[in-house]
Amino acid sequence: MTEEKILLDHGSGGKVSHSMFSDIILPLFENPELSKQDDGAVLDVKGTKLAFSTDSYVVDPIFFPGGNIGDLAVNGTINDISMCGANPEFISVGLILEEGLPIKDFKLILETMAAAAKKAGVKIVTGDTKVVPKGKADKIFINTSGIGVIPPNVNVSGSNAKPGDKIIISGTLADHGITVLSTREGLKFDSDIKTDSAPLNKMVQSIIQSNCDVHVLRDPTRGGLGTTLNEIASQSKVSIKIDEQSLPIRGPVQGVCELLGFDPLYIANEGKLIAFVPQKDAQKILEIIQQDEFGKDAVIIGEVIDKDPGKVFLQTNIGGLRIIDMLSGEQLPRIC
Amino acid sequence: MALKYVEEYRDGTLARDLVKKIHSVSKKKLRLMEVCGTHTTSIFRHGIRSVLPKGITLLSGPGCPVCVTAQKDIDAFVAFARVKNVIVTTFGDLMKVPGSSSSLTKEKACGADVRIVYSVFDAVNIARENKDKEVVFCGVGFETTIPTIAAGILMGIEGKLDNFSIYSANKLTPPALAALMETDGVQIDGFILPGHVSVITGTDAYRGTFEKYDIPSVIAGFEPIDILQAILLLIQQNEAGKPALENAYPRAVSHAGNVKAKQIMNQVFEVCNASWRGIGQIPSSGMELKKEYQRFDAAIKFAMDMPDVPEPKGCACGQILMGLKTPEECVLYKKKCTPMNPVGPCMVSSEGSCAAFYRYS
């Protein structure tokens, strides 16, 4: 029997990542905040509810159409904090640099980070840099952490989905993952495919301030919409049904997926959220999202139903029904 | 890039009309086999099984190249990865297929240089850029893939690349269909024939099998409308008692197929016997390099002759590939055998019938 080792699958965001978390990480670190398994931890600090989240970015290549590893890292943490219902305010940045990284690339990445933070209205307040010998890292790895305050009456969590909830997605699927893949593989397409990396804090604030009920907010990043819906179905012990015809996917992205055999449901997004909202508020929240700079293509894609808890179903274009399972292992390496 | 010929063949209204027609024509209980793994995936992905009459059973056949790759061939790929100075190049689907003791994924985690490529031409380029290393390409595929591998060999000759070689575990489709029909207990009322393979082989390649066994056979494309159309034709043939060889994918498949591709394939390769995982040896169902190209044969170059190994205990992949069992009838399915820890090859490939069952049903 060979010794078990970490495989790329462990970083896929799918089932293998989840079992690593529940079998190895959670038992050692267990506490009520971590056990909730949301995008960020919700902390009670002397009566104030804080959202706290961290994420590391190792994307290859570091530059891709529409962005680079820098704004991806800033927006990613802004979004993780936002998905807790909080307004992100402060961010930390940890940089691991490989010997030989051109200073001009480094500066460009930092400039993009500064611009992303400014656009979202958050401050980068602390950080760290380390340099490792050539070959011990790949150009640049970035860790960002962030905190934000959750307003008193807000309670958003992956475990709050209820039967009857409508599910809204804020825009098109799979843009980021397909952009990174096609850039890395040097695939040349005569079309405009670019990352959707964007800060969603303003969109979330508009939703929260509307006084409508919101049960779940999530950004379907690594593992894609399919994996995120499975996480929510399992956390909330409900079943979810989505309609294939309603899924917004840009033609060129669909085309690349067809060519390479990828299912857009499992491809990462970096500037999209899904919201689970009671039916009575669904139309209003949809309109709020559509008015946001990054939510023009928002649509309702499905609903929470009351059978087979933990399962996610897709009503197909041809009227068939099938299960959407969580991603098993690696589909695309190092997309964020 | 506007993608033509996809949305048109996923039209919901057209599909519903076809489904209605299928329900009105279907009387007999029928077992139809989709031979190709891409069909299997498409059938699950679009929920086609869920709209068919109860009497129509779809069986997933031996048309996923990864699934039918013999375990000893996987062992050979693993062995190449362990040779110093060798870069193994492979299609992504092969990475996780378990051999007797390891897989390419595990070897990569241990430091082997294993690279996923999208075509043999990527492997040729890697050889060109790494002249101090040996580059081995894992040749796994059917008639669709074999001509490209042949072209890769010709590119290797042109580029004077003596550090490039392939291990050929390539397979041919028509002999497998004949082998299926000869197997005891196999009950198939019609074949949904593979679209991609047929683009190369042409309709004529199936004429021999069709005439010998008089079995309803329809070539199909991969979109839901294509597949529903093929199912309708197979049901109509069965109900009328008039088996026929029909082409429901005429926008891509001709009688003669891709003559140029076949020419290149036959220039470099010749027919040989081949081992199919779970099924065993099928005469004249493989392709090996012709004598004059054998310096590109990795098995010869590295004197790699792996022993035959028994299938993992309990694994029913062979019977599943022949339509004798469904994945749910395998004792390992969803218990010891999952996409995270696959025992048999049908659970590994995204086109494998067990993986498709696991994911979509």
XYZ file of C-alpha atoms in Angstrom:
697
model
C 0.000 0.000 0.000
C 1.515 3.309 -1.023
C 1.458 6.287 1.305
C -1.512 8.591 0.692
C -0.589 11.946 -0.726
C -2.238 15.264 -1.488
C -3.456 15.255 -5.098
C -4.609 18.174 -7.249
C -8.130 16.836 -6.672
C -7.872 17.979 -3.064
C -7.846 21.548 -4.357
C -10.749 21.201 -6.792
C -13.451 22.540 -4.494
C -15.484 19.392 -5.155
C -16.100 16.223 -3.209
C -12.448 15.433 -2.576
C -11.856 18.919 -1.112
C -14.936 18.511 1.059
C -13.850 15.178 2.436
C -10.384 16.607 3.194
C -12.108 19.373 5.158
C -14.484 17.125 7.066
C -12.085 14.207 7.632
C -8.810 16.008 8.358
C -9.262 19.721 8.979
C -12.538 20.062 10.862
C -11.889 17.403 13.539
C -8.635 19.124 14.517
C -9.911 22.711 14.542
C -13.540 22.105 15.445
C -15.559 25.011 16.857
C -19.092 26.305 16.230
C -17.962 29.116 13.898
C -15.907 26.837 11.615
C -18.515 24.077 11.654
C -21.073 26.289 9.892
C -18.957 25.998 6.718
C -20.077 29.274 5.152
C -17.902 31.471 2.915
C -16.667 33.307 6.004
C -16.937 32.876 9.773
C -19.579 34.906 11.587
C -18.155 36.122 14.910
C -19.861 37.739 17.869
C -17.489 40.354 19.255
C -19.069 42.062 22.233
C -22.468 42.283 20.617
C -21.228 43.204 17.149
C -21.514 40.545 14.442
C -18.363 40.406 12.330
C -17.717 38.403 9.162
C -14.133 37.160 8.814
C -12.789 35.283 5.795
C -9.541 34.267 4.124
C -8.611 32.916 0.703
C -5.422 32.131 -1.204
C -4.872 32.717 -4.903
C -2.533 30.562 -6.982
C -4.060 31.012 -10.431
C -1.965 30.094 -13.467
C -1.492 32.190 -15.594
C -1.281 35.278 -13.364
C -2.493 37.572 -16.168
C -5.602 36.750 -18.186
C -8.181 38.675 -20.232
C -10.150 41.034 -17.979
C -7.878 40.863 -14.943
C -5.007 39.295 -13.064
C -4.260 37.454 -9.829
C -4.280 40.794 -7.944
C -7.838 42.013 -8.478
C -9.001 38.398 -8.303
C -7.552 38.161 -4.770
C -9.098 41.435 -3.610
C -12.519 40.808 -5.164
C -12.553 37.216 -3.936
C -12.276 38.152 -0.294
C -14.643 41.117 -0.687
C -17.200 38.666 -2.068
C -16.658 36.044 0.633
C -17.308 38.693 3.306
C -20.293 40.024 1.365
C -21.865 36.558 1.151
C -22.099 36.576 4.955
C -24.351 39.648 4.622
C -21.559 41.942 5.804
C -20.093 45.078 4.314
C -16.366 44.378 3.859
C -14.183 47.147 5.267
C -10.611 45.981 5.875
C -8.408 43.548 4.003
C -4.990 42.014 4.640
C -2.648 40.882 1.880
C 0.010 38.153 2.137
C 2.373 37.868 -0.834
C 4.595 34.880 -1.597
C 6.913 35.795 -4.441
C 9.139 33.524 -6.495
C 12.678 34.675 -7.043
C 12.895 36.074 -10.575
C 9.398 37.583 -10.789
C 9.758 40.723 -12.938
C 9.302 43.852 -10.802
C 7.109 45.343 -13.512
C 4.683 42.394 -13.204
C 4.751 42.738 -9.419
C 3.973 46.463 -9.619
C 1.202 45.914 -12.128
C -0.431 43.328 -9.874
C -0.234 45.646 -6.840
C -1.635 48.570 -8.840
C -4.565 46.398 -9.876
C -5.107 45.389 -6.242
C -5.126 49.028 -5.141
C -7.599 49.920 -7.864
C -9.859 46.969 -6.987
C -9.861 47.922 -3.292
C -10.625 51.551 -4.160
C -13.472 50.600 -6.469
C -15.053 48.438 -3.796
C -14.435 50.991 -1.043
C -12.293 48.726 1.161
C -8.893 49.437 2.719
C -5.845 47.180 2.567
C -4.607 47.708 6.127
C -1.956 45.080 6.814
C 0.149 42.552 4.979
C 3.291 40.513 4.603
C 5.760 39.599 1.877
C 8.008 36.559 1.538
C 10.324 35.579 -1.299
C 11.143 31.933 -2.011
C 13.896 30.501 -4.267
C 13.115 29.970 -7.935
C 10.995 26.878 -8.474
C 9.660 26.804 -4.897
C 6.540 28.772 -5.892
C 5.042 29.764 -9.224
C 5.672 33.513 -9.807
C 3.288 34.872 -7.162
C 0.808 33.478 -4.659
C -1.513 35.857 -2.799
C -3.493 35.408 0.384
C -6.154 37.922 1.330
C -8.229 38.057 4.507
C -10.966 40.493 5.325
C -13.456 41.611 7.919
C -16.775 43.373 7.762
C -19.694 44.186 10.023
C -22.989 42.349 9.659
C -26.028 44.587 10.358
C -28.009 43.461 13.437
C -31.066 41.978 11.712
C -29.241 40.175 8.942
C -29.000 36.386 9.080
C -27.660 34.954 5.843
C -26.241 31.432 5.722
C -25.975 28.411 3.461
C -28.085 26.575 6.038
C -31.088 28.942 5.734
C -32.621 27.804 2.415
C -36.342 26.982 2.757
C -38.774 25.115 0.480
C -40.457 27.626 -1.812
C -37.406 29.909 -2.002
C -36.622 31.218 -5.478
C -33.009 31.066 -6.642
C -31.536 34.055 -8.458
C -28.178 34.140 -10.247
C -26.674 37.568 -10.843
C -25.348 36.860 -14.351
C -23.731 34.509 -16.841
C -21.997 31.277 -15.850
C -18.454 29.958 -16.304
C -16.783 33.106 -17.713
C -13.819 33.095 -15.321
C -12.894 29.418 -15.487
C -13.107 29.301 -19.274
C -11.042 32.497 -19.597
C -8.247 31.105 -17.442
C -8.314 27.731 -19.149
C -8.218 29.112 -22.656
C -5.435 31.545 -21.738
C -3.354 28.859 -20.090
C -3.729 26.417 -22.927
C -3.014 29.103 -25.501
C -6.377 28.442 -27.124
C -7.163 31.213 -29.509
C -10.814 31.992 -30.028
C -12.076 34.745 -32.229
C -14.316 36.108 -29.512
C -14.459 38.185 -26.397
C -14.074 35.806 -23.474
C -12.910 37.474 -20.261
C -13.054 36.936 -16.529
C -16.105 38.120 -14.632
C -14.027 38.991 -11.525
C -15.883 41.831 -9.777
C -16.703 43.124 -6.287
C -20.258 42.241 -5.275
C -20.395 44.196 -1.996
C -22.501 47.033 -3.371
C -24.999 44.611 -4.889
C -25.256 42.770 -1.580
C -25.669 46.006 0.367
C -28.540 47.041 -1.926
C -30.218 43.677 -1.307
C -29.736 43.897 2.476
C -30.962 47.495 2.650
C -34.126 46.715 0.700
C -35.608 45.118 3.843
C -36.558 42.079 1.789
C -35.930 38.629 3.263
C -32.767 36.911 2.037
C -31.988 33.398 3.220
C -28.782 32.481 1.391
C -26.099 34.378 -0.512
C -23.211 32.501 -2.095
C -20.676 33.149 -4.827
C -20.307 30.032 -6.960
C -16.533 30.137 -7.397
C -14.362 26.985 -7.475
C -16.516 23.960 -8.279
C -19.071 26.170 -10.062
C -22.820 26.557 -9.652
C -23.391 22.788 -9.490
C -21.094 22.314 -6.514
C -22.365 25.418 -4.688
C -25.998 24.336 -5.026
C -25.070 20.931 -3.648
C -23.368 22.549 -0.663
C -26.473 24.603 0.094
C -28.839 21.640 -0.410
C -26.769 19.663 2.045
C -26.291 22.491 4.607
C -29.998 23.406 4.573
C -31.237 19.798 4.197
C -33.461 20.753 1.277
C -33.757 19.827 -2.372
C -33.174 22.210 -5.259
C -34.554 22.198 -8.783
C -33.188 24.437 -11.511
C -34.302 24.923 -15.084
C -31.702 24.414 -17.812
C -33.464 26.793 -20.187
C -33.073 29.680 -17.740
C -29.320 29.295 -17.199
C -27.490 32.309 -18.627
C -24.369 31.222 -20.508
C -22.640 33.370 -23.102
C -22.392 31.798 -26.545
C -18.575 31.802 -26.794
C -18.238 30.303 -23.299
C -20.763 27.587 -24.170
C -18.777 26.985 -27.358
C -15.470 26.445 -25.540
C -17.209 24.153 -23.043
C -18.611 22.071 -25.922
C -15.229 21.880 -27.643
C -13.342 20.788 -24.542
C -16.035 18.671 -22.938
C -16.589 20.797 -19.842
C -19.902 21.262 -18.101
C -20.424 25.007 -17.423
C -22.222 24.054 -14.216
C -18.868 23.069 -12.706
C -16.761 25.965 -13.975
C -15.683 28.769 -11.627
C -17.232 32.223 -11.516
C -15.559 35.146 -9.759
C -18.132 37.911 -9.994
C -21.481 36.211 -9.588
C -23.733 35.475 -6.640
C -26.707 33.268 -6.097
C -29.459 34.435 -3.762
C -32.129 32.239 -2.149
C -35.112 34.442 -1.375
C -38.746 33.841 -0.402
C -41.077 33.888 -3.385
C -42.815 37.067 -2.162
C -39.581 39.078 -2.443
C -38.072 37.339 -5.476
C -39.131 39.801 -8.167
C -38.076 42.839 -6.130
C -34.633 41.399 -5.322
C -34.176 40.342 -8.948
C -34.781 43.933 -10.030
C -32.358 45.273 -7.391
C -29.660 42.916 -8.654
C -30.375 43.818 -12.291
C -29.855 47.497 -11.477
C -26.343 46.818 -10.177
C -23.360 47.315 -12.470
C -22.530 43.590 -12.245
C -26.057 42.173 -12.245
C -27.577 43.136 -15.590
C -28.028 39.526 -16.729
C -29.565 38.322 -13.452
C -32.380 35.758 -13.735
C -34.356 33.350 -11.601
C -33.005 29.861 -12.296
C -34.982 27.629 -9.983
C -36.458 26.972 -6.585
C -36.128 25.002 -3.387
C -38.452 22.010 -3.278
C -39.656 19.771 -0.534
C -38.421 16.264 -1.417
C -35.162 14.271 -1.435
C -33.193 16.569 0.932
C -29.610 17.155 -0.169
C -30.258 16.598 -3.876
C -30.080 19.040 -6.778
C -32.153 18.427 -9.915
C -31.998 19.922 -13.380
C -35.064 20.162 -15.593
C -33.456 19.755 -19.013
C -34.351 21.627 -22.201
C -36.027 18.541 -23.619
C -38.245 18.102 -20.559
C -36.119 15.428 -18.863
C -34.966 15.450 -15.271
C -31.493 14.647 -14.017
C -29.385 15.010 -10.922
C -26.629 17.580 -10.596
C -23.986 16.054 -8.382
C -21.125 17.821 -6.671
C -17.907 17.948 -8.714
C -15.897 14.823 -7.845
C -12.342 15.881 -8.479
C -10.277 18.292 -10.431
C -11.867 19.599 -13.615
C -9.589 22.588 -14.156
C -6.428 23.086 -12.136
C -5.539 26.386 -10.480
C -8.280 28.663 -11.636
C -8.199 30.995 -8.629
C -17.680 32.628 -32.216
C -21.223 31.637 -32.988
C -21.624 27.966 -32.328
C -23.705 26.528 -35.131
C -25.433 23.194 -35.005
C -25.691 22.972 -31.228
C -28.659 25.072 -30.122
C -30.617 23.960 -33.177
C -30.280 20.355 -32.039
C -31.269 21.126 -28.446
C -34.550 22.788 -29.298
C -37.074 21.952 -26.579
C -40.166 22.031 -28.810
C -38.625 19.785 -31.456
C -37.417 17.408 -28.757
C -40.848 17.187 -27.145
C -42.416 16.402 -30.543
C -39.911 13.597 -31.070
C -40.600 12.224 -27.600
C -44.340 12.212 -28.383
C -43.681 10.337 -31.624
C -41.500 7.804 -29.787
C -44.285 7.163 -27.264
C -46.875 6.693 -29.997
C -44.748 4.240 -32.022
C -43.272 2.224 -29.159
C -45.089 -1.041 -28.395
C -42.409 -3.710 -27.857
C -39.948 -3.903 -24.987
C -36.573 -3.085 -26.514
C -32.957 -2.983 -25.383
C -30.975 -0.432 -27.381
C -27.245 0.018 -26.942
C -25.465 3.328 -27.351
C -21.999 2.180 -28.286
C -20.188 5.450 -27.695
C -19.246 7.028 -24.362
C -20.052 10.511 -25.606
C -23.591 9.303 -26.317
C -23.813 7.906 -22.786
C -22.828 11.256 -21.314
C -25.195 13.175 -23.574
C -28.092 10.823 -22.775
C -27.614 11.419 -19.057
C -26.831 15.097 -19.349
C -30.034 15.853 -21.211
C -32.185 13.509 -19.153
C -33.117 11.405 -22.201
C -33.762 8.212 -20.238
C -36.345 10.026 -18.125
C -38.502 10.905 -21.163
C -38.524 7.495 -22.889
C -41.327 4.908 -22.638
C -40.831 2.381 -19.826
C -40.298 -0.449 -22.307
C -37.200 1.144 -23.842
C -33.960 0.308 -22.030
C -30.749 2.052 -23.018
C -27.540 0.076 -22.477
C -24.110 1.709 -22.460
C -21.684 -0.170 -24.678
C -17.924 -0.539 -24.988
C -17.316 2.825 -26.633
C -15.494 4.743 -23.945
C -11.814 4.335 -24.900
C -10.582 4.758 -21.341
C -13.020 2.150 -20.037
C -11.875 -0.555 -22.440
C -8.145 0.017 -21.958
C -6.726 -3.191 -20.499
C -5.279 -2.994 -17.014
C -1.890 -4.161 -18.261
C -1.822 -1.152 -20.599
C -2.522 1.182 -17.670
C 0.284 -0.600 -15.795
C 2.554 0.140 -18.758
C 1.688 3.866 -18.632
C 2.497 3.888 -14.914
C 5.752 2.056 -15.611
C 6.766 4.671 -18.223
C 6.081 7.421 -15.677
C 8.556 5.736 -13.339
C 11.374 5.662 -15.894
C 13.938 8.388 -15.309
C 13.978 11.156 -17.883
C 10.603 10.216 -19.375
C 7.739 12.654 -19.876
C 4.433 10.799 -20.137
C 1.810 12.648 -22.190
C -1.800 11.600 -21.946
C -5.427 12.581 -22.417
C -6.826 13.835 -19.112
C -9.319 11.015 -18.677
C -6.560 8.429 -18.271
C -4.971 10.187 -15.307
C -7.045 8.580 -12.581
C -7.582 5.125 -14.061
C -6.253 2.658 -11.530
C -3.745 0.075 -12.730
C -2.693 -2.841 -10.538
C -0.909 -0.675 -8.005
C -1.014 2.969 -9.026
C -2.385 5.562 -11.440
C -0.813 8.386 -13.447
C -2.305 10.905 -10.982
C -0.549 9.169 -8.091
C 2.718 8.927 -9.990
C 2.505 12.658 -10.735
C 2.023 13.388 -7.024
C 5.200 11.346 -6.400
C 7.147 13.555 -8.787
C 6.783 11.840 -12.173
C 6.555 14.158 -15.186
C 3.058 13.406 -16.460
C 1.408 16.005 -18.678
C -2.169 16.246 -19.894
C -2.429 17.030 -23.606
C -5.391 17.746 -25.850
C -3.940 15.963 -28.850
C -0.912 13.967 -29.915
C 0.416 17.118 -31.577
C 0.945 18.686 -28.125
C 3.038 15.624 -27.272
C 5.089 16.071 -30.459
C 5.731 19.692 -29.487
C 6.792 18.665 -25.992
C 9.264 16.230 -27.584
C 10.575 19.006 -29.809
C 11.108 21.289 -26.811
C 12.672 18.602 -24.578
C 15.258 16.885 -26.747
C 17.164 15.687 -23.666
C 14.129 13.714 -22.501
C 12.037 10.846 -23.849
C 8.390 11.701 -24.518
C 5.891 8.841 -24.471
C 2.315 9.372 -25.647
C -0.386 7.074 -24.255
C -2.273 6.115 -27.418
C -5.794 5.332 -26.359
C -8.673 5.811 -28.732
C -10.872 4.598 -31.551
C -10.980 5.398 -35.253
C -11.525 9.063 -34.386
C -8.201 9.368 -32.614
C -5.974 6.877 -34.432
C -5.485 8.964 -37.624
C -4.294 11.902 -35.523
C -1.799 9.651 -33.739
C -0.610 8.436 -37.145
C -0.193 12.057 -38.216
C 1.779 12.654 -34.997
C 4.182 9.872 -35.965
C 4.643 11.418 -39.419
C 5.332 14.777 -37.734
C 7.888 13.043 -35.532
C 9.655 11.712 -38.641
C 9.560 15.097 -40.332
C 10.971 16.794 -37.221
C 13.624 14.044 -36.834
C 12.408 13.465 -33.284
C 14.006 10.280 -32.030
C 12.871 11.073 -28.471
C 9.175 10.645 -29.279
C 7.248 7.390 -29.056
C 3.736 6.119 -28.546
C 2.229 3.167 -26.730
C -0.625 1.951 -28.874
C -3.695 0.680 -27.038
C -5.912 1.865 -29.888
C -9.068 -0.002 -30.785
C -11.499 -0.484 -33.659
C -15.274 -0.302 -33.302
C -16.861 -2.751 -35.810
C -14.994 -5.863 -34.469
C -16.251 -5.018 -30.967
C -19.848 -4.917 -32.215
C -19.388 -8.329 -33.810
C -17.815 -9.687 -30.608
C -20.789 -8.428 -28.629
C -23.244 -10.164 -30.945
C -21.306 -13.434 -30.524
C -21.321 -13.292 -26.714
C -23.693 -15.640 -24.880
C -26.492 -13.915 -23.056
C -26.128 -10.585 -24.824
C -29.529 -9.302 -25.882
C -29.501 -6.157 -27.980
C -32.349 -5.005 -30.231
C -30.468 -2.165 -31.880
C -27.280 -0.136 -31.947
C -27.025 3.647 -31.678
C -23.771 3.836 -33.627
C -21.070 6.367 -32.710
C -21.088 9.691 -34.555
C -17.442 10.727 -34.280
C -16.060 7.312 -35.197
C -18.409 7.154 -38.174
C -17.167 10.506 -39.488
C -13.882 8.675 -40.129
C -15.102 5.158 -40.970
C -18.209 6.102 -42.930
C -21.462 4.151 -42.905
C -19.953 1.371 -45.007
C -17.722 0.187 -42.150
C -20.765 -1.293 -40.383
C -22.236 -3.026 -43.387
C -20.534 -6.360 -42.630
C -21.775 -6.532 -39.032
C -25.228 -5.366 -40.054
C -25.601 -7.939 -42.799
C -24.282 -10.805 -40.684
C -26.469 -10.168 -37.636
C -29.406 -8.336 -39.223
C -29.516 -5.913 -36.318
C -31.157 -2.460 -36.454
C -28.329 0.095 -36.553
C -28.506 3.884 -36.687
C -25.584 6.333 -36.718
C -26.355 9.287 -34.464
C -24.953 12.695 -33.604
C -24.562 13.846 -30.017
C -27.228 16.447 -29.398
C -30.539 15.417 -27.824
C -32.463 15.803 -31.101
C -29.901 13.557 -32.856
C -30.174 10.878 -30.208
C -33.976 10.990 -29.965
C -34.182 10.751 -33.760
C -31.930 7.660 -33.733
C -34.007 6.060 -30.966
C -37.189 6.725 -32.962
C -35.685 5.111 -36.072
C -34.538 2.049 -34.109
C -38.002 1.645 -32.559
C -39.664 2.000 -35.980
C -37.337 -0.630 -37.486
C -38.071 -3.025 -34.623
C -41.832 -2.457 -34.676
C -41.918 -2.993 -38.445
C -39.587 -5.988 -38.240
C -37.370 -4.376 -40.865
C -33.810 -3.966 -39.614
C -31.784 -1.386 -41.514
C -28.461 0.415 -41.376
C -29.387 4.104 -41.327
C -27.443 7.314 -41.032
C -29.172 9.875 -38.814
C -26.082 12.094 -38.761
C -25.736 12.950 -42.463
C -24.457 16.447 -41.698
C -21.173 14.850 -40.650
C -21.099 11.227 -41.819
C -20.812 9.959 -45.396
C -20.791 6.449 -46.867
C -17.053 6.372 -47.383
C -16.018 8.449 -44.355
C -12.843 10.496 -44.238
C -10.738 8.815 -46.885
C -7.610 10.862 -46.201
C -7.709 10.120 -42.464
C -8.129 6.407 -43.123
C -5.246 6.508 -45.569
C -2.881 8.038 -42.980
C -4.094 5.585 -40.326
C -3.445 2.606 -42.601
C -0.089 3.982 -43.729
C 1.253 3.963 -40.153
C -0.788 1.299 -38.368
C -1.925 -2.228 -39.103
C -4.691 -4.312 -37.609
C -3.829 -6.594 -34.668
C -5.617 -8.466 -31.912
C -6.381 -6.400 -28.829
C -7.315 -6.905 -25.184
C -10.412 -5.048 -24.039
C -10.734 -4.490 -20.337
C -13.450 -6.622 -18.871
C -14.182 -8.288 -22.213
C -10.901 -9.943 -23.120
C -9.156 -10.499 -26.409
C -11.082 -9.528 -29.555
C -9.488 -10.631 -32.849
C -8.495 -7.872 -35.292
C -9.806 -5.127 -33.027
C -6.607 -3.200 -32.340
C -4.021 -1.221 -34.280
C -0.271 -1.491 -33.901
C 2.553 0.369 -35.633
C 3.706 -1.154 -38.924
C 7.209 -2.565 -38.958
C 8.744 0.479 -40.630
C 7.421 2.737 -37.830
C 8.318 0.529 -34.895
C 11.119 2.799 -33.740
C 8.256 4.985 -32.466
C 6.776 2.093 -30.484
C 7.354 2.860 -26.802
C 6.723 -0.758 -25.799
C 9.623 -1.878 -28.025
C 11.855 1.111 -27.264
C 11.633 0.553 -23.505
C 11.184 -3.249 -23.735
C 7.968 -2.814 -21.786
C 5.931 -6.011 -21.693
C 3.538 -5.963 -18.780
C 1.942 -9.196 -17.565
C -1.811 -9.751 -17.854
C -3.538 -9.044 -14.581
C -6.903 -10.224 -13.319
C -9.724 -7.701 -13.020
C -10.296 -6.308 -9.512
C -12.470 -8.678 -7.475
C -16.169 -7.949 -7.825
C -15.733 -5.406 -10.636
C -18.478 -5.870 -13.223
C -17.135 -3.374 -15.790
C -16.849 -6.101 -18.449
C -20.455 -7.209 -18.093
C -21.611 -3.599 -17.928
C -19.781 -2.792 -21.171
C -21.588 -5.665 -22.869
C -25.000 -4.689 -21.548
C -25.227 -7.822 -19.384
C -25.425 -5.806 -16.173
C -26.328 -2.263 -15.191
C -23.972 -0.307 -12.926
C -26.491 -0.670 -10.088
C -26.170 -4.445 -10.361
C -22.438 -4.319 -9.592
C -21.686 -5.135 -5.941
C -18.993 -2.454 -5.743
C -21.082 0.390 -7.236
C -21.428 3.394 -4.905
C -19.896 1.301 -2.122
C -16.235 0.562 -2.781
C -16.332 2.139 -6.230
C -17.025 5.889 -6.536
C -15.621 8.634 -8.781
C -13.344 9.656 -5.875
C -12.067 6.089 -5.458
C -12.766 4.253 -8.695
C -12.156 0.505 -8.772
C -13.120 -0.138 -12.379
C -12.546 2.026 -15.436
C -16.252 2.694 -16.088
C -16.239 4.812 -12.931
C -13.195 6.839 -13.927
C -13.822 8.341 -17.290
C -16.424 11.072 -17.483
C -17.786 9.011 -20.356
C -17.885 5.782 -18.383
C -21.338 4.366 -17.805
C -20.823 3.910 -14.038
C -19.579 7.485 -13.623
C -22.516 8.768 -15.679
C -24.983 6.728 -13.582
C -23.322 7.980 -10.411
C -23.381 11.613 -11.431
C -26.732 11.910 -13.084
C -29.144 9.404 -11.572
